[in-house]
Short mmCIF file of C-alpha atoms in Angstrom, two decimals:
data_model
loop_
_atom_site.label_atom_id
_atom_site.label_comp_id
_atom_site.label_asym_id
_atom_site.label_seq_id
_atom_site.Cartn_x
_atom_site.Cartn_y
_atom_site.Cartn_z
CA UNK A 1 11.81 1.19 -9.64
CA UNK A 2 15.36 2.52 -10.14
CA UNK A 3 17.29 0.95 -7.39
CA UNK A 4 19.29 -2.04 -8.09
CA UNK A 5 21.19 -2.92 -4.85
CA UNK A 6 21.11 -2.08 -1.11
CA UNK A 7 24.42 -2.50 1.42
CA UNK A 8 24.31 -1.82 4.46
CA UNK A 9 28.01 -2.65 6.50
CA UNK A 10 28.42 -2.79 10.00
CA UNK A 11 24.69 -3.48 11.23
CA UNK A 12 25.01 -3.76 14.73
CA UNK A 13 28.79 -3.59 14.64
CA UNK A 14 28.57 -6.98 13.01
CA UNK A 15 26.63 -7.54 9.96
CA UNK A 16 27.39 -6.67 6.40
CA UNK A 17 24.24 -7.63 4.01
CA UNK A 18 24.07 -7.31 0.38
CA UNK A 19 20.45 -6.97 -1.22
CA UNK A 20 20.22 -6.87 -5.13
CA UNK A 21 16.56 -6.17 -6.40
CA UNK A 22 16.99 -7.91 -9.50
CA UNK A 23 13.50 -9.27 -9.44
CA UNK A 24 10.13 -7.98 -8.76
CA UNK A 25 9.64 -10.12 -6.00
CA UNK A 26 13.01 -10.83 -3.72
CA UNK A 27 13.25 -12.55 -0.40
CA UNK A 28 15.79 -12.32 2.19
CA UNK A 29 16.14 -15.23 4.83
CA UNK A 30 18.28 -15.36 7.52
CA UNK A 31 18.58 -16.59 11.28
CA UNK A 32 16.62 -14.60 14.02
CA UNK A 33 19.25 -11.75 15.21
CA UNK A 34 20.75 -10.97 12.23
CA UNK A 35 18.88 -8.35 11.18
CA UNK A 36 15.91 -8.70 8.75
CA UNK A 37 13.56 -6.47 10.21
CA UNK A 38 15.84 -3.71 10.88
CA UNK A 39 17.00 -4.03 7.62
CA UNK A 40 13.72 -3.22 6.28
CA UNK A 41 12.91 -0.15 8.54
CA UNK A 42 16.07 1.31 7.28
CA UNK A 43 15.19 1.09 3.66
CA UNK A 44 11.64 3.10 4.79
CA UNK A 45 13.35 5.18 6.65
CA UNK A 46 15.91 6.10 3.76
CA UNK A 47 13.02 6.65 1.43
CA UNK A 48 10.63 8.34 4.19
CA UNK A 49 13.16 10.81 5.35
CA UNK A 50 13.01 8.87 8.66
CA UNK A 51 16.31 10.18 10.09
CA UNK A 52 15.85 9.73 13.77
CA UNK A 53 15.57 5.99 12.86
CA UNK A 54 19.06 6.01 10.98
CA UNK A 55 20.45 7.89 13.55
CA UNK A 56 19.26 5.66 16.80
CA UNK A 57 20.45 2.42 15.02
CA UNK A 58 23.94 1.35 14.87
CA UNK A 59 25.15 0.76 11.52
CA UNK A 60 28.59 2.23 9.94
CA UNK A 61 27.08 2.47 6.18
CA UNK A 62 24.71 2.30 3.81
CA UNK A 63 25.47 2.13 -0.15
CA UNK A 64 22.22 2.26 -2.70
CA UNK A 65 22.97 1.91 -6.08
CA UNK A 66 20.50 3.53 -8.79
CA UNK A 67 20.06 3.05 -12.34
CA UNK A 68 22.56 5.67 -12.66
CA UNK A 69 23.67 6.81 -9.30
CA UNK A 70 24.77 5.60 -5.97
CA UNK A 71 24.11 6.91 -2.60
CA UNK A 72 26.43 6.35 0.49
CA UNK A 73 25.07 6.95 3.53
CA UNK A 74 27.40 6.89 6.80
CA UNK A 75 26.47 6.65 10.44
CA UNK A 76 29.06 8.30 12.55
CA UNK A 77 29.78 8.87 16.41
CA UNK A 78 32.26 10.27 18.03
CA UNK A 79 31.30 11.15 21.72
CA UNK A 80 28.57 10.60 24.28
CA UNK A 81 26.96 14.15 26.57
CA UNK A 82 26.82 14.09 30.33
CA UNK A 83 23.18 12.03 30.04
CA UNK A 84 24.87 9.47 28.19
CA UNK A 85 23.23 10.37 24.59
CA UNK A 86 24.52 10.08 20.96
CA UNK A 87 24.77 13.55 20.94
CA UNK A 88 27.00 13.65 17.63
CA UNK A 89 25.83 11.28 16.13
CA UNK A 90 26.00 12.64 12.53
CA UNK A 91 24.58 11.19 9.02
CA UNK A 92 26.49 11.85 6.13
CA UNK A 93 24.72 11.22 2.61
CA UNK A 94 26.65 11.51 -0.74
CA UNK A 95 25.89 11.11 -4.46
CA UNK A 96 28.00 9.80 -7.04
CA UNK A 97 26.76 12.43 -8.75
CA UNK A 98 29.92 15.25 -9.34
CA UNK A 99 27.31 17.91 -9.68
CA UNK A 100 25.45 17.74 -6.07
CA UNK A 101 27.02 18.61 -2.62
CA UNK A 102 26.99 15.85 0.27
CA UNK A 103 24.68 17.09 3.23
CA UNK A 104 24.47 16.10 7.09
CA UNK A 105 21.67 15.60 9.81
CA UNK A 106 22.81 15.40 13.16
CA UNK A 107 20.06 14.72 15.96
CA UNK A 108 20.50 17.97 17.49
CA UNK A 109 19.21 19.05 14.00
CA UNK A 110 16.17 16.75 14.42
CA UNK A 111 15.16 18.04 17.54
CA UNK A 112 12.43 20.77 17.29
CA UNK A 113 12.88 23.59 18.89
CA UNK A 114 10.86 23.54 22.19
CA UNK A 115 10.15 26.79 24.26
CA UNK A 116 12.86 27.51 27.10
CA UNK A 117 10.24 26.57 30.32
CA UNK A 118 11.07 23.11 29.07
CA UNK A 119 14.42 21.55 31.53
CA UNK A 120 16.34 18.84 29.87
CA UNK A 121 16.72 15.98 33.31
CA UNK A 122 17.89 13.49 31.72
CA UNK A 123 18.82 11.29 28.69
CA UNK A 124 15.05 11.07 27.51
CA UNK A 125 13.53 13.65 29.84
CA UNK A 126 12.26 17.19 29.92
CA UNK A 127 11.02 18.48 32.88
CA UNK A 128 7.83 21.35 32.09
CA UNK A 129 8.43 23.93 34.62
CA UNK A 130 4.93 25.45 33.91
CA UNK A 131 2.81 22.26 34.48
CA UNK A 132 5.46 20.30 36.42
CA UNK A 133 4.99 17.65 34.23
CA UNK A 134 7.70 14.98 32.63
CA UNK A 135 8.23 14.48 28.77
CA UNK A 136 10.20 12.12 26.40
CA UNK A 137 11.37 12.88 23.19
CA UNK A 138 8.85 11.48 21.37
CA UNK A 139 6.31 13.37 23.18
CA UNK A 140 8.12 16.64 22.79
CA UNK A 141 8.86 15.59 18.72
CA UNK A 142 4.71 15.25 18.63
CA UNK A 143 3.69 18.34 20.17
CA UNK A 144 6.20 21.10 18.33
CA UNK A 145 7.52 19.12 15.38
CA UNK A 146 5.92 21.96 13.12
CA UNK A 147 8.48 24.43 15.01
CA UNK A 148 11.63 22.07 13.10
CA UNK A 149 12.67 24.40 10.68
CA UNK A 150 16.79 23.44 10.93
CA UNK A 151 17.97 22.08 7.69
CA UNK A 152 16.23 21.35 4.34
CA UNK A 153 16.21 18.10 2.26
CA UNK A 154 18.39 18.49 -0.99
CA UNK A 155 16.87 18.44 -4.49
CA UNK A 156 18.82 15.11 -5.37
CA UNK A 157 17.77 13.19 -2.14
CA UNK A 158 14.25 14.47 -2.43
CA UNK A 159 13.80 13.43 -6.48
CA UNK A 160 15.12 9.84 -5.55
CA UNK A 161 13.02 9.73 -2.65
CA UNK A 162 9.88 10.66 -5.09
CA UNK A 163 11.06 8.11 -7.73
CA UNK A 164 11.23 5.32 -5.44
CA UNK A 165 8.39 5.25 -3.33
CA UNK A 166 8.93 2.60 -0.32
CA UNK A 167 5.82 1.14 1.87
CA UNK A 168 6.40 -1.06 4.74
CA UNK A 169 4.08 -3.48 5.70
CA UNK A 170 5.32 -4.45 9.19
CA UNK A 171 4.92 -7.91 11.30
CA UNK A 172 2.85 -6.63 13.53
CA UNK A 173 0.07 -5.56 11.15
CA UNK A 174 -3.23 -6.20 13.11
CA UNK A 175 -3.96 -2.80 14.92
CA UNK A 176 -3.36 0.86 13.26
CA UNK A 177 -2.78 3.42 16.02
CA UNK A 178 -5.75 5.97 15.64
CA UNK A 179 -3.27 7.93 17.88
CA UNK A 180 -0.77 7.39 20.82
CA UNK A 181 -2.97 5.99 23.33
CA UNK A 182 -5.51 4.59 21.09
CA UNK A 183 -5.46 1.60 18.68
CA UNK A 184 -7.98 -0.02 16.40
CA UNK A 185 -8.60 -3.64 14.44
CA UNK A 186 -7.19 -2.88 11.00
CA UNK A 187 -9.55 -5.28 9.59
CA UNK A 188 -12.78 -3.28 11.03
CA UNK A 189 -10.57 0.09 9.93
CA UNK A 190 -9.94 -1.19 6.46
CA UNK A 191 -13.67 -2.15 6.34
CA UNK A 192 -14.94 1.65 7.08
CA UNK A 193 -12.15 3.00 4.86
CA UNK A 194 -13.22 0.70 2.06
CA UNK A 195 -16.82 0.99 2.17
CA UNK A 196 -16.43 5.30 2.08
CA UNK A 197 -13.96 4.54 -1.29
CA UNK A 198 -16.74 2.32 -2.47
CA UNK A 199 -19.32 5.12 -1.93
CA UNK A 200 -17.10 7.99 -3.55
CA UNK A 201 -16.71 5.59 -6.85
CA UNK A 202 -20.13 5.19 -6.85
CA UNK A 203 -21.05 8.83 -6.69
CA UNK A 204 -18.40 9.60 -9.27
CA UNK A 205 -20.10 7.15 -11.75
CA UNK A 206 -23.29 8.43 -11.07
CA UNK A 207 -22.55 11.85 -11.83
CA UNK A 208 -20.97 10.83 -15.35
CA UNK A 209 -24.17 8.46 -15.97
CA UNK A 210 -26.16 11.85 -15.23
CA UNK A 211 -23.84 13.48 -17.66
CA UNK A 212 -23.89 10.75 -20.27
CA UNK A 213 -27.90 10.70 -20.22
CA UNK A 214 -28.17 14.72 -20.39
CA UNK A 215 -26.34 14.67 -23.65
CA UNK A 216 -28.09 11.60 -24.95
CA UNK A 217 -30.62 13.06 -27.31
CA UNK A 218 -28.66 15.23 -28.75
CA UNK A 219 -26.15 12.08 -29.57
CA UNK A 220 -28.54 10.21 -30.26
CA UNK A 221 -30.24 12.42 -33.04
CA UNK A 222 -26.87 12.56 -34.57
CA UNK A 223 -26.27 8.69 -34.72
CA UNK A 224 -29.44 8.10 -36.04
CA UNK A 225 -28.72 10.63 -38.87
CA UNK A 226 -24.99 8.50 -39.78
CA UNK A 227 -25.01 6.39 -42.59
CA UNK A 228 -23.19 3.60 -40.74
CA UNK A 229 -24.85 0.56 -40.40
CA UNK A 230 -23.98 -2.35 -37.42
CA UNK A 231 -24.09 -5.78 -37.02
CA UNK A 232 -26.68 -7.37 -34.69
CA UNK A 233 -24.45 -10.09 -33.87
CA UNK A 234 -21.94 -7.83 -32.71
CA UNK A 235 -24.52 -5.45 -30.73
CA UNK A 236 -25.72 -8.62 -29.37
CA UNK A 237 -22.18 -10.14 -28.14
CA UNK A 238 -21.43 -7.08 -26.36
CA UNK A 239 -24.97 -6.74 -24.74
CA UNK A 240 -23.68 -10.04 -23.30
CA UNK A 241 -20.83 -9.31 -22.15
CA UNK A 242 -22.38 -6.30 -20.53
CA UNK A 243 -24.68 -8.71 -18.70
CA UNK A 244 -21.64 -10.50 -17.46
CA UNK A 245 -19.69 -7.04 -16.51
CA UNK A 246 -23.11 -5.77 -14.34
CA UNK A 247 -23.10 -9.10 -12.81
CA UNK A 248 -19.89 -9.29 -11.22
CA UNK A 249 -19.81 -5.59 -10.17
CA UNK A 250 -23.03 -6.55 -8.50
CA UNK A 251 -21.30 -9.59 -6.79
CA UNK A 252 -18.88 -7.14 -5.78
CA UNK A 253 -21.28 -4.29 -4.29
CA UNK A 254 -20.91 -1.74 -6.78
CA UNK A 255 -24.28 -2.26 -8.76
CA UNK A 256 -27.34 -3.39 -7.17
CA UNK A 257 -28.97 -6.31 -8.00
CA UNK A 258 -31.76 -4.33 -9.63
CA UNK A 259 -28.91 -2.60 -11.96
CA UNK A 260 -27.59 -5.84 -12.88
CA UNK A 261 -30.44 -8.36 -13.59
CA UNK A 262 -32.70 -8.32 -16.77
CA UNK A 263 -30.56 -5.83 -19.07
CA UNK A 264 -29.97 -8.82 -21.68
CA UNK A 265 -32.12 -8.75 -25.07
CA UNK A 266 -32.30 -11.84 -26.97
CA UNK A 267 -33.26 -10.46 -30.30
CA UNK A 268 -32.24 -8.16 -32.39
CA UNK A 269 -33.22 -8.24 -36.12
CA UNK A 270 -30.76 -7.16 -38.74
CA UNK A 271 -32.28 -5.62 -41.43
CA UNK A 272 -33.77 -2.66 -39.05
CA UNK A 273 -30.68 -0.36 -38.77
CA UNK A 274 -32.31 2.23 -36.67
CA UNK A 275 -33.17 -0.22 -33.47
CA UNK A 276 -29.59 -1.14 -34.26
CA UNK A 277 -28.10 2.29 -34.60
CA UNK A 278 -29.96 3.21 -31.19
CA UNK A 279 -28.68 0.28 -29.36
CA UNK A 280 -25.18 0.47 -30.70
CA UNK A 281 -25.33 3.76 -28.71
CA UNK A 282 -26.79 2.36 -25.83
CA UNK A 283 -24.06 -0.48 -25.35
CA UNK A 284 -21.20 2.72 -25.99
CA UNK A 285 -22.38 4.72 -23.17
CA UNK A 286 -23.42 1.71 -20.86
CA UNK A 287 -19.45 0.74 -21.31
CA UNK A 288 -18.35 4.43 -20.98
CA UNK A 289 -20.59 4.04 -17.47
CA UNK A 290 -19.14 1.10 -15.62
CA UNK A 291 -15.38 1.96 -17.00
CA UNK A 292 -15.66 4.20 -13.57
CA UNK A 293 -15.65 1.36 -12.07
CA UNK A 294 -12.97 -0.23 -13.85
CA UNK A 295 -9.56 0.08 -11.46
CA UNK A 296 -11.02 -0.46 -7.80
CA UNK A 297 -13.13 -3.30 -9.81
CA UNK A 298 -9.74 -5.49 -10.67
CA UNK A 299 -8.56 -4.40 -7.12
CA UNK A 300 -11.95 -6.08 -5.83
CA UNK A 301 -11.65 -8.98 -8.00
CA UNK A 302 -8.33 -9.85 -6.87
CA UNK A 303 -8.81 -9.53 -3.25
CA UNK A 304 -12.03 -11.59 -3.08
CA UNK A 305 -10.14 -14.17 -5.33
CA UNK A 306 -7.47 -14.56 -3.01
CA UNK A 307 -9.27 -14.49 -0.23
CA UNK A 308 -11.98 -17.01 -0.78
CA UNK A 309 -9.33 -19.55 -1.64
CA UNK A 310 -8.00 -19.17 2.01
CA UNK A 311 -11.12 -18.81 4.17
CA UNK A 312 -12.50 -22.17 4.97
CA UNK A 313 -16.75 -22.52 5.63
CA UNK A 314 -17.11 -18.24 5.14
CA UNK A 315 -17.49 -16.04 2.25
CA UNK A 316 -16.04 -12.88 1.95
CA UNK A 317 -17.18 -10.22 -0.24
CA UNK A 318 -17.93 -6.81 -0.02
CA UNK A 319 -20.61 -4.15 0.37
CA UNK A 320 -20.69 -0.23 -0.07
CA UNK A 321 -22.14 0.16 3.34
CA UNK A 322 -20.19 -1.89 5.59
CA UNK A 323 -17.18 -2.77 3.52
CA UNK A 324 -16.04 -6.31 3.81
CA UNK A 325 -19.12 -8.79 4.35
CA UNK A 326 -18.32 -12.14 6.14
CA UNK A 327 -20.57 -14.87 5.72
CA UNK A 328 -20.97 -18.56 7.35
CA UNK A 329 -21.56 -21.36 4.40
CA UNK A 330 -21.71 -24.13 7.25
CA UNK A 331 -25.51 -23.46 7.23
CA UNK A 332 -28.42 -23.13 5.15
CA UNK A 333 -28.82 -19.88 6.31
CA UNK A 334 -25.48 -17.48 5.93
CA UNK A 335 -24.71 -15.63 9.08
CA UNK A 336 -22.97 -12.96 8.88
CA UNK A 337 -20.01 -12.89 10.94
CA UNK A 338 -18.29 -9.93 12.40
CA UNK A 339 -14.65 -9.26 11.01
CA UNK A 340 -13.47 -8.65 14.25
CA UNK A 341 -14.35 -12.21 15.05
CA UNK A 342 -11.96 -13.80 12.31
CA UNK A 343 -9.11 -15.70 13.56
CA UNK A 344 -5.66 -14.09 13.76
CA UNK A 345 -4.50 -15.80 10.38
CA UNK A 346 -7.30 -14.84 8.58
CA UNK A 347 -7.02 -11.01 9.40
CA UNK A 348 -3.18 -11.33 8.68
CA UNK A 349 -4.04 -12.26 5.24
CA UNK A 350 -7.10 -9.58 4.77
CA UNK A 351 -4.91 -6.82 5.83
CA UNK A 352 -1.78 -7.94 3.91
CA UNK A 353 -3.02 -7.87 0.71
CA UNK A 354 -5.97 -5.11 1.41
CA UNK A 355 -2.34 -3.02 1.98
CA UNK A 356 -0.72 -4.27 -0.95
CA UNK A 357 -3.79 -3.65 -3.02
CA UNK A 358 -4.97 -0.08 -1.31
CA UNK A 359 -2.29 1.35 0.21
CA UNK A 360 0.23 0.48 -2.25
CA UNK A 361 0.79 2.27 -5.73
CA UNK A 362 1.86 1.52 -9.19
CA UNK A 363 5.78 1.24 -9.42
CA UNK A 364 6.56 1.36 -5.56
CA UNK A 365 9.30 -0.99 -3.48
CA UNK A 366 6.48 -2.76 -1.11
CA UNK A 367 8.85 -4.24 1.98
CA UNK A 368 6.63 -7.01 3.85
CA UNK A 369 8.31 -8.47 6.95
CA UNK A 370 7.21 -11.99 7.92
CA UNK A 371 3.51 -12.49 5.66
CA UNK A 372 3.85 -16.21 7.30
CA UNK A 373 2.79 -14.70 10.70
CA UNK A 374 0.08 -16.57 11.88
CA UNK A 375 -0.36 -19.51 9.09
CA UNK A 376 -1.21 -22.69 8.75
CA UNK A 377 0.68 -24.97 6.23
CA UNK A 378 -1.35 -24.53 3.08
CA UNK A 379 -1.82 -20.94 3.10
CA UNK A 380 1.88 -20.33 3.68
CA UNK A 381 2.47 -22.64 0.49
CA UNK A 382 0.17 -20.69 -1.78
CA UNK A 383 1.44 -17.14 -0.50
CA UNK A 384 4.52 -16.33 -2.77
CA UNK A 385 2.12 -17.16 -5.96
CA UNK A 386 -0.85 -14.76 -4.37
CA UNK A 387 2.08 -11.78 -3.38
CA UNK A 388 3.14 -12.05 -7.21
CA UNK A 389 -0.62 -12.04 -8.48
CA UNK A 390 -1.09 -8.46 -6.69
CA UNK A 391 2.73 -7.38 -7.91
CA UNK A 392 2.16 -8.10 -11.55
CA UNK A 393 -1.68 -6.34 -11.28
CA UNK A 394 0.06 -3.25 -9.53
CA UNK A 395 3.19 -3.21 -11.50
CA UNK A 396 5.13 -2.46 -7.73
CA UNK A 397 8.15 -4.85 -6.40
CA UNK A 398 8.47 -6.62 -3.29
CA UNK A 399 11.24 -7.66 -0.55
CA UNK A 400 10.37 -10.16 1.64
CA UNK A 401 11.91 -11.29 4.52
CA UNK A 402 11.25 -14.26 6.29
CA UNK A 403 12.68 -17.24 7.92
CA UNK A 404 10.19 -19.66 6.91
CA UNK A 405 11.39 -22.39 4.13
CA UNK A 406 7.50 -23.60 4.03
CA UNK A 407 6.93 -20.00 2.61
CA UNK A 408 9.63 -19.93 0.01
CA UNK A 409 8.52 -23.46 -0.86
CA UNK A 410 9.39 -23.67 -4.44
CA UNK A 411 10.63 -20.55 -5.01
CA UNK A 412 14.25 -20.83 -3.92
CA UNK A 413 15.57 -18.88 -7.38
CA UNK A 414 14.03 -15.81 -5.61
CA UNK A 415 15.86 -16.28 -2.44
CA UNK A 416 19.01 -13.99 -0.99
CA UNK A 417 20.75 -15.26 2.57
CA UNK A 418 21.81 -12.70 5.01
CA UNK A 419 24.11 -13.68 7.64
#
C-alpha cells in the first residue's frame, strides 16, 4: 500500500478531514453527520473509477499523497440547466508528477450515449417515445453503459488505481443484490460461493494426486536406487505431523474422514533402509498433496477460529457441499441449523470477515464502515484484535470508521477524530 494520507476539504461545504494511513489498521471516529461514511465511498470511488459518485457529492477537494506522488482532485460547479441539474459539474485530477497532463470528467461525459427516441422530461427523467415508458438515470446508465465510449482513463491514474486496490465493506452488509429488483442473504450466498471454491480446490488436488501417483514408480525406482539413507525418527515425526495436517483439513471439509483416519504407523525399524527409503517418498508426495490445500486451509482456519469464539451454544464449520455448517451444542444430538436462521449479529460477523478473508486480497486498503453493527458488548471488545488477526494473515490494511468507544476499547493509539 503506497498511499500515506487522504484530505478531503470542503465535504459538504463544511468539513475538512485529514486521514494519515500510518498503520495497518486506522480508525476514524467522529459524531453522526460529519461524514464517515461518505468519506469512505469516496476513497472507493477514487480507486474504482466511480466518478458519478465524486461528481453527485459536494466536496471542493481531495489531496492523496503517495509514496512518491500526490493527487489533487477538485470538485467544481459553476451553473445549474433548466431541470435544475449539476450540469457542469467538472472533476479535475492532477499529479505532482511534471511528466503527466491533468485530465477532466464532467457528467455529461459519464452519460452514455442513449439512442435519440429517448426525451429528456426532467431532472432524472427520460421519456421512451417507442414504449411510452419513463426512465432514470440509473436505469438508462444500466441498459447502454457499454455504448460510453467518451474519454479514457490516463496511464498514471490507472497504474495508481492498480497499485492500490480499495474494497469497501459497507454498513449495510447483510443482502448482496443478485440484481436491481432482487436481493439475497449474503450469509446463504457466501455459503454456495464457498462450498463451489471448496469443490474446485478439491478437484485441483485431486488431479495433482493423480499426477503425483502416475509418476510414482518411476520415482520410486530411482529413490530406491540412491545411496542416501534416512532416519526413522525423522520419517516417523513427519508421518505425525501428517496425521495432524489430514485431521484438521478433515475438520475443515476438505478430506474425508476416511482420508484422514488410520494413516499413522507406529514402527519403523532403522536398520532397513529400503522400507525407509520408500516411505521417505511417501511422506514427500503426501506433503506435495495437501500443500493444494494450503492457502484456502489458513483462510478456513482463521474464520472458524474467530467465529467459534463468538457463537454461543452452535458450531460452525464447514462442508464442500453446503458451505458453512451450523450446528446446535445445547443438545445431545447437534441440529443443524439453517444460516439464514442466525441472528442479525451473528451474520454481521460471518460476512465481515468471510469478506475480509475471500473477497479481499494480499496488499489491498480494506475500508469497513461500522463492524459494531449489530453487537453485543463482548464481541465488540474482541473485534479490533480479530480485524488485525485477518490483516496480518492477508498482509492488506484497514480504515475503520466508527463511533463506538466500546469498539476501540483499548486501542485508542490507532484512533484519528474527524470533526
Amino acid at each position: 500500500m503506497t498511499i500515506k494520507r487522504i484530505r478531503i476539504n470542503g465535504l459538504f461545504g463544511t468539513f475538512n478531514h485529514e486521514i494519515k494511513l500510518n498503520n495497518n489498521v486506522v480508525i476514524i471516529m467522529g459524531e453522526n453527520g460529519v461524514g464517515k461514511t461518505i468519506t469512505l465511498n469516496i476513497i472507493e470511488a477514487i480507486f474504482t473509477k466511480n466518478f458519478q459518485y465524486l461528481i453527485d457529492k459536494q466536496f471542493d477537494e481531495i489531496l492523496i499523497t503517495f509514496h512518491k506522488e500526490t493527487w489533487q482532485i477538485i470538485r467544481r460547479s459553476n451553473s445549474t440547466d433548466l431541470f435544475g441539474d449539476n450540469s457542469d459539474v467538472e472533476l479535475v485530477f492532477r499529479s505532482s508528477r511534471k511528466e503527466v497532463e491533468s485530465f477532466q470528467i464532467t457528467e455529461t461525459m459519464l452519460m452514455p450515449r442513449i439512442p435519440s427516441f429517448y426525451e429528456r422530461v426532467g431532472a432524472d427523467r427520460w421519456f421512451n417515445r417507442r414504449n411510452g415508458m419513463y426512465y432514470n438515470r440509473m436505469e438508462l446508465v444500466d441498459r447502454y453503459s457499454g455504448e460510453n465510449t467518451q474519454f479514457e482513463i490516463p496511464e498514471w491514474y490507472q497504474t495508481q488505481c492498480d497499485r492500490n486496490r480499495v474494497k469497501l465493506i459497507r454498513t449495510q452488509r447483510l443482502y448482496q443484490e443478485e440484481d436491481r429488483h432482487q436481493q439475497m442473504l449474503s450469509v446463504k450466498k457466501y455459503s454456495q460461493e464457498l462450498s463451489a471454491l471448496m469443490q474446485e480446490e478439491i478437484s485441483k488436488a485431486a488431479k495433482n494426486t493423480g499426477d503425483l501417483d502416475r509418476t510414482f514408480p518411476k520415482r520410486l525406482l530411482r529413490q530406491m536406487r540412491s545411496t542416501n539413507t534416512y532416519s526413522s525418527s525423522d520419517i516417523l515425526s513427519e508421518l505425525k505431523r501428517l496425521e495432524e495436517r489430514r485431521l484438521k483439513l478433515s475438520d475443515l471439509g476438505l478430506l474425508t474422514e476416511l482420508e484422514a483416519k488410520d494413516t499413522f504407523i507406529e514402527d519403523l525399524k532403522q536398520d532397513d533402509n529400503t522400507i525407509l527409503s520408500v516411505m521417505h517418498l511417501y511422506v514427500k508426495d503426501s506433503w506435495d498433496k495437501l500443500k493444494k490445500y494450503d492457502n484456502l486451509f489458513e483462510k478456513l482456519s482463521l474464520l472458524k477460529d474467530i467465529i467459534n469464539s463468538r457463537y454461543k451454544h452452535k458450531v460452525f464449520s464447514f462442508d464442500s457441499k453446503e458451505g458453512f455448517v451450523i450446528l446446535s451444542s445445547n443438545s445431545q444430538q447437534s441440529k443443524k441449523i439453517p444460516v439464514e436462521m442466525l441472528s442479525s449479529g451473528e451474520q454481521n460477523e460471518l460476512v465481515l470477515f468471510y469478506e475480509m478473508l475471500f473477497k479481499c486480497d494480499s496488499k489491498d486498503l480494506v475500508l469497513i464502515d461500522e463492524p459494531e453493527i449489530s453487537l453485543h458488548l463482548e464481541w465488540m471488545q474482541s473485534m479490533i484484535g480479530d480485524l488485525k488477526r485477518v490483516a496480518d494473515k492477508n498482509k492488506m490494511s484497514l480504515l475503520i470508521a466508527t463511533h463506538s468507544p466500546d469498539l476501540v476499547d483499548e486501542n485508542y493509539e490507532l484512533v484519528q477524530h474527524l470533526s
